[in-house]
Short mmCIF file of C-alpha atoms and ligand atoms in Angstrom, two decimals:
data_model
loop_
_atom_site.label_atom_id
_atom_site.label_comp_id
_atom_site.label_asym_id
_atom_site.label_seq_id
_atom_site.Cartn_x
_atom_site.Cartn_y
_atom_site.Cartn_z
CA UNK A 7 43.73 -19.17 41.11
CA UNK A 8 44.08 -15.31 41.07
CA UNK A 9 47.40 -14.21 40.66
CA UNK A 10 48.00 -10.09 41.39
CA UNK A 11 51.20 -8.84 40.85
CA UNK A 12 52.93 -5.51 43.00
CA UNK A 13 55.73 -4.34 41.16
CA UNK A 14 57.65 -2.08 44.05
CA UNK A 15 60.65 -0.12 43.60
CA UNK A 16 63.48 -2.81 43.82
CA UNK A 17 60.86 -6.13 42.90
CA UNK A 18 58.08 -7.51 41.87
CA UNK A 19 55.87 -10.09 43.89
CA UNK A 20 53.47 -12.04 42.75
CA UNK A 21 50.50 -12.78 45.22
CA UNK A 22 48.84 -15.98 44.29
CA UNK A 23 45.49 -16.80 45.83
CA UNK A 24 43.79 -19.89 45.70
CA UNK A 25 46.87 -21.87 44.70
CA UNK A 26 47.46 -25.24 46.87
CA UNK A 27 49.76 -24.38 49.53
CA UNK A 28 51.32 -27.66 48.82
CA UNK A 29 51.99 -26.57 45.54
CA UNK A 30 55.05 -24.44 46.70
CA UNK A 31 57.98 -26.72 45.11
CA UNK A 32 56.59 -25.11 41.91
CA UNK A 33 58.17 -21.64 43.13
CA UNK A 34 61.07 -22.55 44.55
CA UNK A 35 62.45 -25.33 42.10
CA UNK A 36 66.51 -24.88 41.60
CA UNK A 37 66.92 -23.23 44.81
CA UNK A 38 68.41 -24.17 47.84
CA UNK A 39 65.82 -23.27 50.20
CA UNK A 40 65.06 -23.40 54.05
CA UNK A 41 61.54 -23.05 55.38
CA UNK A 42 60.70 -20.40 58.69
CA UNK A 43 58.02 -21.82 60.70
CA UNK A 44 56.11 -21.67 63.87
CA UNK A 45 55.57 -24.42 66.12
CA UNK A 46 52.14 -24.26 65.83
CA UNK A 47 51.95 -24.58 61.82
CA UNK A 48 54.88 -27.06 62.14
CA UNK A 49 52.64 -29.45 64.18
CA UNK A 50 49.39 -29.02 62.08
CA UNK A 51 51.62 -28.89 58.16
CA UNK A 52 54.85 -30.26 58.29
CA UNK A 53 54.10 -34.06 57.26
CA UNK A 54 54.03 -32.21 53.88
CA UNK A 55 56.99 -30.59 53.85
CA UNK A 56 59.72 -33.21 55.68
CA UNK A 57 62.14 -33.16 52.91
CA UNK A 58 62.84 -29.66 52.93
CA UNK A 59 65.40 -28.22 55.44
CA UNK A 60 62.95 -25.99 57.52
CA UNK A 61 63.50 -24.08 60.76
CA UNK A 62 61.09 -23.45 64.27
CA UNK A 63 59.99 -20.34 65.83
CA UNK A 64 58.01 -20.62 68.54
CA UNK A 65 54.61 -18.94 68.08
CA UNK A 66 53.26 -15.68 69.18
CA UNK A 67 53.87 -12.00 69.38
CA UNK A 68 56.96 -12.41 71.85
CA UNK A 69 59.11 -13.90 69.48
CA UNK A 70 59.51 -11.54 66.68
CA UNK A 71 62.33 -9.97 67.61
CA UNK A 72 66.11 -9.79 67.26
CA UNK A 73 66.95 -12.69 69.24
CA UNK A 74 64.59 -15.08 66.97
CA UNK A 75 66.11 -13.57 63.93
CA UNK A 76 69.96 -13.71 65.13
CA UNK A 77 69.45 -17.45 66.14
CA UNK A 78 68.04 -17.99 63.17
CA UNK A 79 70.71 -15.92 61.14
CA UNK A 80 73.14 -18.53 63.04
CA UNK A 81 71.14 -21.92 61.84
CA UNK A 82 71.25 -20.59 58.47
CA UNK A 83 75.10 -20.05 58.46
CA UNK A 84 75.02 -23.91 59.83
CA UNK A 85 72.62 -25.17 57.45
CA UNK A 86 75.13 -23.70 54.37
CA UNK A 87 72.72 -21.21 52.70
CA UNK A 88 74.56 -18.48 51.08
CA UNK A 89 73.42 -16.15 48.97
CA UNK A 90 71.90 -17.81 46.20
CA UNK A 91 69.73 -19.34 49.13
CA UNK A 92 65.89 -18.71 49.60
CA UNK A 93 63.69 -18.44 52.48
CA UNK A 94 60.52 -19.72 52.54
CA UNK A 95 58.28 -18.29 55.52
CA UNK A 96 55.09 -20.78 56.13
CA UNK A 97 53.20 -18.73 58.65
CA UNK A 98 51.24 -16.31 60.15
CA UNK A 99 52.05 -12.46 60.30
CA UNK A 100 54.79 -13.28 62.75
CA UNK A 101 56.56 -15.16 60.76
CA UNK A 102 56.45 -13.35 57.39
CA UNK A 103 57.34 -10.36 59.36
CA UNK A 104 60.66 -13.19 60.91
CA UNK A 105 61.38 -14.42 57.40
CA UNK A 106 60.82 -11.33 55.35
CA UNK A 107 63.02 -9.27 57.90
CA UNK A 108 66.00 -11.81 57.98
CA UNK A 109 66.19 -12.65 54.30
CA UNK A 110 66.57 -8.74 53.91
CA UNK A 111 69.59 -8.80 55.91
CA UNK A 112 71.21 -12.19 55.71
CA UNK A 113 74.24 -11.45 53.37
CA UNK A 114 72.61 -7.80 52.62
CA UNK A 115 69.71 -10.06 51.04
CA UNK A 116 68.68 -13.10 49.78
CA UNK A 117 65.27 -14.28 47.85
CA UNK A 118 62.34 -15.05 50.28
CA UNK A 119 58.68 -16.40 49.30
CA UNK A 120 55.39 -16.84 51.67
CA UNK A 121 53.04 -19.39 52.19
CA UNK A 122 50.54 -16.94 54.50
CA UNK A 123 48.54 -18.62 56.42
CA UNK A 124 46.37 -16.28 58.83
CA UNK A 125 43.50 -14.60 57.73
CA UNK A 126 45.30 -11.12 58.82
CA UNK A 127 48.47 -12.01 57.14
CA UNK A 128 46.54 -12.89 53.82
CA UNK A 129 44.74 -9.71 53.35
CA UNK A 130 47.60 -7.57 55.53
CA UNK A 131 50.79 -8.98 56.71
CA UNK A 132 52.35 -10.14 53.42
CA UNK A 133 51.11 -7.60 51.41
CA UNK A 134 53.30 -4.91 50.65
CA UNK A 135 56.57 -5.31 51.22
CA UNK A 136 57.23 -4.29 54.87
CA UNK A 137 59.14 -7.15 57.35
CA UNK A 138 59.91 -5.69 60.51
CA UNK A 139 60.56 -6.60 64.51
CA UNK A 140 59.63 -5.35 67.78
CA UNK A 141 62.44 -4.18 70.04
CA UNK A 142 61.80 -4.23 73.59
CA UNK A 143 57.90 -3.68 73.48
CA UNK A 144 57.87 -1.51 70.71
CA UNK A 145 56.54 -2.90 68.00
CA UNK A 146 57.75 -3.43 64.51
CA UNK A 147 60.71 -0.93 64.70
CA UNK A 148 63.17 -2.39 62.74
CA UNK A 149 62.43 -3.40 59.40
CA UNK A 150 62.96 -3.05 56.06
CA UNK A 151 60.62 -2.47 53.14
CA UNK A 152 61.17 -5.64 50.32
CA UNK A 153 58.94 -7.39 48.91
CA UNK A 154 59.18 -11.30 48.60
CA UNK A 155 58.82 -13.16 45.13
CA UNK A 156 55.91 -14.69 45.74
CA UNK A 157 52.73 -15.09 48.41
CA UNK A 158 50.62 -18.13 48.26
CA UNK A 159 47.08 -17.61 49.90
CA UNK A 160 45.28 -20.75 50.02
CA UNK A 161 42.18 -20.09 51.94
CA UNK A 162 41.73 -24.29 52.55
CA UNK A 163 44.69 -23.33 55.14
CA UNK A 164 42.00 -21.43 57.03
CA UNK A 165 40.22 -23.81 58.43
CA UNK A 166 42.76 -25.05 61.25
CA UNK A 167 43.01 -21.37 62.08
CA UNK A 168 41.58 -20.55 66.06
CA UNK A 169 38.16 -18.88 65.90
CA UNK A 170 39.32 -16.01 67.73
CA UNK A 171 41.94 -15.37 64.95
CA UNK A 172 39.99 -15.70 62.13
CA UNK A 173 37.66 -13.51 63.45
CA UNK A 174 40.13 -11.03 64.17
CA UNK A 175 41.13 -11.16 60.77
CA UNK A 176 38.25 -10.49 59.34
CA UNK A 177 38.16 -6.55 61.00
CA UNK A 178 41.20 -5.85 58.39
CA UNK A 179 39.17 -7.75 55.52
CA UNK A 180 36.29 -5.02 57.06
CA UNK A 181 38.61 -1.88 57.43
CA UNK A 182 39.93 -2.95 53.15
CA UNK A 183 35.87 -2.70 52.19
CA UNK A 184 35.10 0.28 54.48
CA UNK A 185 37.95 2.68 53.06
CA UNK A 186 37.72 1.21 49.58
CA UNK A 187 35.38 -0.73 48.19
CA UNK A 188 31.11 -0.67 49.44
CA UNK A 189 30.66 -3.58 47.07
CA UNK A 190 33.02 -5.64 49.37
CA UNK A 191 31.27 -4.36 52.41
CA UNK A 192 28.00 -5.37 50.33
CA UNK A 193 29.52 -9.55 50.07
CA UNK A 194 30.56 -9.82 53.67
CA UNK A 195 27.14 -8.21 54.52
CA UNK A 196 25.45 -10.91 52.56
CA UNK A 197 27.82 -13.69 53.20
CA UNK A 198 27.87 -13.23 56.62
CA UNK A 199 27.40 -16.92 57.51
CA UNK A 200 29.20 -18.26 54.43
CA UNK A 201 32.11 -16.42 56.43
CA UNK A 202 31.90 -18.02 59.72
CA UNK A 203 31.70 -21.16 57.81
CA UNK A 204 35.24 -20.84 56.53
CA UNK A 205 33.33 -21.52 53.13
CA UNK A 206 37.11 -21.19 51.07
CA UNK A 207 35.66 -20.03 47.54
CA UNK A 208 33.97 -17.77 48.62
CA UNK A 209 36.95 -16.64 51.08
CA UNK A 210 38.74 -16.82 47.87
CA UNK A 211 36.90 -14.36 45.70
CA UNK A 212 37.06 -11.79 48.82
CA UNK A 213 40.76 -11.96 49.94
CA UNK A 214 41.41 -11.64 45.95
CA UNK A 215 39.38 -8.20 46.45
CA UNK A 216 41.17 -7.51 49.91
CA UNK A 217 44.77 -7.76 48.44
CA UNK A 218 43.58 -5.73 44.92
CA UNK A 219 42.54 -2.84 47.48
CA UNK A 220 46.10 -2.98 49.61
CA UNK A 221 48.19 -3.99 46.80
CA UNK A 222 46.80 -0.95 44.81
CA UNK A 223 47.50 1.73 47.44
CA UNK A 224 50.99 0.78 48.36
CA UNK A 225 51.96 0.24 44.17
CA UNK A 226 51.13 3.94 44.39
CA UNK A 227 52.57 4.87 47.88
CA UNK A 228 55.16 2.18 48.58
CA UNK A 229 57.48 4.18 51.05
CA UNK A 230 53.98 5.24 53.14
CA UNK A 231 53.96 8.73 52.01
CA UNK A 232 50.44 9.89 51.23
CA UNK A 233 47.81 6.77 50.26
CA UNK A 234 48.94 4.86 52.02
CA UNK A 235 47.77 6.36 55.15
CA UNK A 236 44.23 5.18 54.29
CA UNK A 237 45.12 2.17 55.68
CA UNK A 238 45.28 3.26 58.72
CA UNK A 239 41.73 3.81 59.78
CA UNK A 240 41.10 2.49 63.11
CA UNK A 241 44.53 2.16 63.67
CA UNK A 242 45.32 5.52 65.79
CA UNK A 243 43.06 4.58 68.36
CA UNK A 244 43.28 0.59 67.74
CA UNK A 245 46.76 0.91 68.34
CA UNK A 246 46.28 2.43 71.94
CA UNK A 247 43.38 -0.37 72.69
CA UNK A 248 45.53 -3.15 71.66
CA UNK A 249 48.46 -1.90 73.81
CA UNK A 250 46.70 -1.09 76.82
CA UNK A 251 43.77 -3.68 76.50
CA UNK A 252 45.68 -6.80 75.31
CA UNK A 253 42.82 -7.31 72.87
CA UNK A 254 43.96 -8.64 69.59
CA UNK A 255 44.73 -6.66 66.71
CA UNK A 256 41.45 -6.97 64.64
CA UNK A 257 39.43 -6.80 68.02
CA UNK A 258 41.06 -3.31 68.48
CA UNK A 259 41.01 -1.93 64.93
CA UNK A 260 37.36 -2.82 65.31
CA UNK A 261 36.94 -0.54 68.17
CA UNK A 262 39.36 2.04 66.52
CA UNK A 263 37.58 1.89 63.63
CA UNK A 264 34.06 2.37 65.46
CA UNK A 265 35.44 5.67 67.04
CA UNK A 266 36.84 7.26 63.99
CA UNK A 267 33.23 6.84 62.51
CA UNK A 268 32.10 8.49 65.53
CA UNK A 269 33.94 11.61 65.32
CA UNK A 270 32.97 11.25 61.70
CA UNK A 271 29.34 11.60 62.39
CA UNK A 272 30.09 14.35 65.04
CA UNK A 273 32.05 16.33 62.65
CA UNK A 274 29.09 16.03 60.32
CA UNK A 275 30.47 14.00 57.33
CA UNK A 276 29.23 10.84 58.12
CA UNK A 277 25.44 10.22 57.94
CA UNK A 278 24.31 7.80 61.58
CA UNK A 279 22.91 5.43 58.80
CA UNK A 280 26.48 3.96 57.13
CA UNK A 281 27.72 4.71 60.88
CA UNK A 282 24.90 2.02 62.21
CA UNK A 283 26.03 -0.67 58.74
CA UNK A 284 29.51 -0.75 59.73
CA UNK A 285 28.57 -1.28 63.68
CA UNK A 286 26.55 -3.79 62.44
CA UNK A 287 28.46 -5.62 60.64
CA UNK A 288 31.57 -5.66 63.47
CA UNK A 289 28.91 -6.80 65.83
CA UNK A 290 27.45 -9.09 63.69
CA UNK A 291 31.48 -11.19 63.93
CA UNK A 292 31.68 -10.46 67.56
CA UNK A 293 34.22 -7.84 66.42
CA UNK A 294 33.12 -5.42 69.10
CA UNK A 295 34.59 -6.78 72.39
CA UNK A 296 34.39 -4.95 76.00
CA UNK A 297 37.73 -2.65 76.98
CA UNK A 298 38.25 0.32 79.64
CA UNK A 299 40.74 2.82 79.10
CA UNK A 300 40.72 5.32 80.87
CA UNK A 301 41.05 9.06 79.19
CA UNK A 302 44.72 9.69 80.37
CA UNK A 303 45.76 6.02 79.08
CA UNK A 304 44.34 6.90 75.89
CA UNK A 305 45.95 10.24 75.59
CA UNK A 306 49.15 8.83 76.89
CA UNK A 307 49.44 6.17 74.31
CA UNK A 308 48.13 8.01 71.80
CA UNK A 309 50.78 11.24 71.88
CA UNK A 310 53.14 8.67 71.56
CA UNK A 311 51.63 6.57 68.70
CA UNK A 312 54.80 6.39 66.28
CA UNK A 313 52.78 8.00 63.16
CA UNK A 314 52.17 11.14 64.48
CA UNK A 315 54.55 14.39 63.21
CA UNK A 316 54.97 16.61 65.39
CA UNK A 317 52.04 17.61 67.29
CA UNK A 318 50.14 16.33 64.75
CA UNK A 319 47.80 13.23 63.77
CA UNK A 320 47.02 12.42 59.87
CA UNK A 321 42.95 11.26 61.17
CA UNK A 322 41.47 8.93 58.87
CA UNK A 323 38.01 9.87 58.67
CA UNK A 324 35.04 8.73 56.47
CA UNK A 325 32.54 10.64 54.61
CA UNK A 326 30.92 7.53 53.59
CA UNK A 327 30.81 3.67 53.13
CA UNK A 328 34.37 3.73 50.75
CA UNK A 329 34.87 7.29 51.10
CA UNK A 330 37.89 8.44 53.81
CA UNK A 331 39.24 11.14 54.12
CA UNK A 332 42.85 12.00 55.70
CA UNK A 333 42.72 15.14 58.41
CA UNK A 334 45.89 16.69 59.74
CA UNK A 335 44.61 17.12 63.34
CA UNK A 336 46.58 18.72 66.41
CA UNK A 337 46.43 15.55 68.90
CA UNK A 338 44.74 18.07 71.45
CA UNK A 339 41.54 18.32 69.08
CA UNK A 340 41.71 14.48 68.32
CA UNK A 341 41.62 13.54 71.84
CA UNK A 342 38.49 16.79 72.52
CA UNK A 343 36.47 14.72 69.75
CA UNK A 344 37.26 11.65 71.56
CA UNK A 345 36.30 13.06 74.74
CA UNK A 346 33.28 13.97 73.46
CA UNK A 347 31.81 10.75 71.67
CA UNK A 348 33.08 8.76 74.93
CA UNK A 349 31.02 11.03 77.31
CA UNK A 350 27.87 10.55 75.32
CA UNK A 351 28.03 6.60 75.52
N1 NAD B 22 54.43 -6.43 57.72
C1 NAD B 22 53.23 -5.92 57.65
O1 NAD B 22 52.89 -5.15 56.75
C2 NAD B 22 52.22 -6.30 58.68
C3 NAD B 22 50.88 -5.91 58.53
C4 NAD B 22 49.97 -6.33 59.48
C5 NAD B 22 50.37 -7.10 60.55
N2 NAD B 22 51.68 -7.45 60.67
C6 NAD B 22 52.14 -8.27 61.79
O2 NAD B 22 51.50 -9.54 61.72
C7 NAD B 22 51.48 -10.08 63.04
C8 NAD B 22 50.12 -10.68 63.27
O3 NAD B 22 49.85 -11.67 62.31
P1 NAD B 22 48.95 -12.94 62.67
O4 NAD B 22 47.67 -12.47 63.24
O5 NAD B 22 48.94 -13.81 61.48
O6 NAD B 22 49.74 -13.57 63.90
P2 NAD B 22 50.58 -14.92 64.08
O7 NAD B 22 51.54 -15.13 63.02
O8 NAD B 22 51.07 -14.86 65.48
O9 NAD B 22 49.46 -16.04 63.98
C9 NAD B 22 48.47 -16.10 64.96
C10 NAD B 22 48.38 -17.51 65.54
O10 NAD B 22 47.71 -18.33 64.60
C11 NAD B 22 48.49 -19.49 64.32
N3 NAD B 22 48.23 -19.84 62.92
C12 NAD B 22 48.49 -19.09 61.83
N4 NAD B 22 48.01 -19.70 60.73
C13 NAD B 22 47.45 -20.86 61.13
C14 NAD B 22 46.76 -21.91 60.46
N5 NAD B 22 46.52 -21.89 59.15
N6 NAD B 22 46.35 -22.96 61.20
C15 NAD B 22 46.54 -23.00 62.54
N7 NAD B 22 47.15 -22.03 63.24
C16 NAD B 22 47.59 -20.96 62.53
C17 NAD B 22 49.92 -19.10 64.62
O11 NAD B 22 50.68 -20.23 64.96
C18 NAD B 22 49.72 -18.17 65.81
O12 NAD B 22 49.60 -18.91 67.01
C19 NAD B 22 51.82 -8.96 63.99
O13 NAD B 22 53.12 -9.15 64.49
C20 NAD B 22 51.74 -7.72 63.12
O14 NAD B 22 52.63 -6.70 63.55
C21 NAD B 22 52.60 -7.08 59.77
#
């Protein structure tokens, strides 16, 4: 059991990985709590958890929005939970983002925990204190920045995950390495098949690595400010994939993350050799998936992509294997560069 603990401005959390998820009476002893889950986790978990009051949201994408959390917000009120109540979100990214969001508004705030049980929502979603919905189809636009008590990761969870998830959870696990850490890359390099096995210590020991890596940047850029921005490799250009393509998140941050090293190596910072290691190794989990977009779509979605100032982008770039580098660059010259590396494939 690894236990890392964020202290943010108004909490602390405590993520614990490799404790049983069953083990979460421990946490929430004395309280009067009500679990948030999907239908999907409720059909393959909740034999374990029948004594606790708990609460459905059906699965997917679709559903994390205001409606969900109003009806919600209105099943609480009839279930009795005031403010000395707790929320207990057992779930993938959806529903931290459902549970995290509501118990930050629900009487101005009540105490909320996380069983996370995605691969992306391990070593992402519940990491760092942001809950937020999508209104109408933009995503995640409401939200507030808290950060639950605690986060149990317990990689055994894993293994009823769909394929196609897991795999596109492993692009963030990737993107944490690739930014951060070569000695991660280095593991899942070598553990390749240990990987697709599900093999949970070893998932273990590299989601502990995973959350060290995004738990340190936002202790030191909570309010995304400066750091944090790092995290966002792949994303300007994932972003615009996922949206237009309908690929899933990790499939796109894979792609996004294979163009930004390609204007890398234009740009002459990145050497083709650490270029070719992190194709591989996308390719090597069928990260790298078919999509057409055409130029306008692209430029389109990315002039509106919501973390732009101005008529600016902050790029994340990399010099090397662990070695980005944030570039203020007018969206014009991002989408020339883009141009370019397209026209040459
Ligand atoms: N708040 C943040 O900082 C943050 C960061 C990254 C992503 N997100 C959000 O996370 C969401 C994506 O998360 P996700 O990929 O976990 O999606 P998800 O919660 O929709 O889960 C994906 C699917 O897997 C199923 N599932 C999850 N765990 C399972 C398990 N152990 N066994 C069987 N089935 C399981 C779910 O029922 C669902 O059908 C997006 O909405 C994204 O915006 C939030």
């Amino acid at each position: 059991l690894e236990r890392i603990t964020i202290s943010g401005q108004s909490y602390n959390s405590e993520i614990l990985i490799g404790e049983k998820w069953i083990n979460f009476r421990k946490y929430i002893s004395g309280k009067k709590a009500v679990i948030i889950t999907d239908d999907n986790l409720h059909y393959h978990y909740s034999d374990r958890f029948q004594d606790i009051p708990f609460l459905i949201l059906a699965q997917g994408e679709n559903n994390k929005n205001l409606e969900s959390v109003n009806r919600l917000a209105v099943s609480l009120l009839d279930k009795g939970i005031d403010r000395g109540g707790f929320i207990l979100g057992i779930g993938g990214g959806v529903v931290c983002d459902v549970a995290g969001f509501l118990a930050s508004v629900y009487m101005r705030g009540i105490k909320f925990g996380f069983v996370s049980t995605s691969l992306l929502s391990m070593v992402d979603a519940s990491v760092g204190g942001k809950n937020g919905v999508n209104v109408d189809r933009v995503k995640n636009i409401i939200g507030t920045f808290n950060q639950p008590e605690f986060v149990i990761c317990d990689p055994a969870m894993l293994k009823t995950l769909p394929e196609e998830e897991y795999v596109s959870g492993l692009a963030e696990l990737i993107k944490h390495g690739t930014i951060r850490n070569p000695e991660l890359f280095a593991m899942i390099e070598n553990g390749s098949e240990l990987i697709m096995n599900r093999d949970p210590s070893l998932l273990e020991k590299l989601i502990t690595i995973s959350v060290r890596i995004k738990s340190e940047i936002v202790m030191a850029d909570e309010k995304e400010e400066g750091k944090r921005m790092l995290l966002n490799f792949g994303h300007t250009f994932g972003h615009a994939i996922e949206a237009h393509s309908g690929l899933k998140h990790g499939f796109a941050v894979a792609a996004g993350m294979m163009i930004a090293a390609d204007i890398s190596v234009e740009s002459g910072i990145l050497s083709p050799g650490d270029r070719k290691r992190l194709f591989d190794l996308l390719n090597r989990f069928t990260l790298l998936k078919k999509y057409s977009i055409s130029f306008g779509e692209m430029k389109e979605l990315v002039m509106h992509d919501k973390k732009k100032t101005g008529n600016d982008v902050n790029f994340v770039m990399l010099e090397g294997l662990g070695k980005p580098i944030v570039r203020k660059i007018p969206i014009e010259k991002l989408l020339e560069n883009y141009l370019s590396i397209i026209n040459k494939q």
